Amino acid sequence: DFVVVLTKRDAAEWQNKLNLKAEVLDVPNVNAFSNVSAQYNAESKTIVSVGRYTKVKGFDRLIRIWKLLQERYECFDWNLDIVGYGEEYSNLSALISSLQVTGVRLIKYDDVSEAYRKAAIYCMTSYSEGLPMVLIEAQSFGVPAVAFDIFTGPSEILSNDSGILVPDGNLDDYVEKLYELMMDVDLRKDMSIVALNRRQAFSHEVVVARWLNIIYH
């Protein structure tokens, strides 16, 4: 009766490329942090990215973006924390050393909410995603985000008022948009308010209600 996928863009692909009798619907995953008590830390100068250290997450291009940022602007009082674990740890460490960037840490938190609470900005540079929960989680803590506009995910989570979408693969544009957000605390505060207001779209109550509507249709 139904095919259920994660994003509207996925649903459009199923509808456009397959001759289906079933109705195609999109339902996101539940955000475990949708009801946390959060207050945006506008004084923070820490940029955060979270995920497994795998090639698809694009932490290599985040490090290259950080290198370009430091070459162009005086921002050495800012730090970048890449939070996670995985098989690409050695390669990422080697890239940090070879590019001679400063202020970058590859770290692991027992409680990832600590990373979101200390963040001024969230950065996502994945090559591909389904529905990137890290953007949804960051939004729950009121953290404005910058992300590449990859095929599925970011465009359905970030609005123009809660984050910034950058054409996929355009590192130069990413640097400029990130620096703009770093330097404009009022813009970050405004985006934080919008992000907090949007987090309920992925709450347990909303997502379960959508599933129940499908099951008992």
C-alpha angles and dihedrals in degrees: 000000000000141000110205120200135172104248141030090240090054089050091052090051092053092047096046100043104035132054099230130176090193122084113249116223134176122223121171127220120265117266109227091201099051093112101038120128104246137170120186114241102222091177093060120111096190123113115201137200123178133198148086115306095249130132095249092062091067098222087147091066091044089058090048090050089052090052092052090047092054091047093054105035143035099246104128091130088069124086135203120214116192103194120200146060138247150109096305094062094104094046092049091048090051091049091052090052096045093049091045093223119165133211095036121127130184102206142160125222123200086209111035091196087076089064093051093047093056096044126111092184136009118220125198120184103164120153090219140354141174103216107337105224091189090070090049091048093048089050089054089061092047094250115153113227142209117204141166111252095241121175099274133019120019098064090057094049104038121058121194086262101050100041147347127262118207125196106265113266096009100126094172093056090046090055092051095046092046093050091048090055093045092055098043109069092172091056090050091051091050092049090048092057092051092047092054091049092052098050095087090069087077098039124130091248095052097043095045090049090055091050092048090050089056096044095048095036 
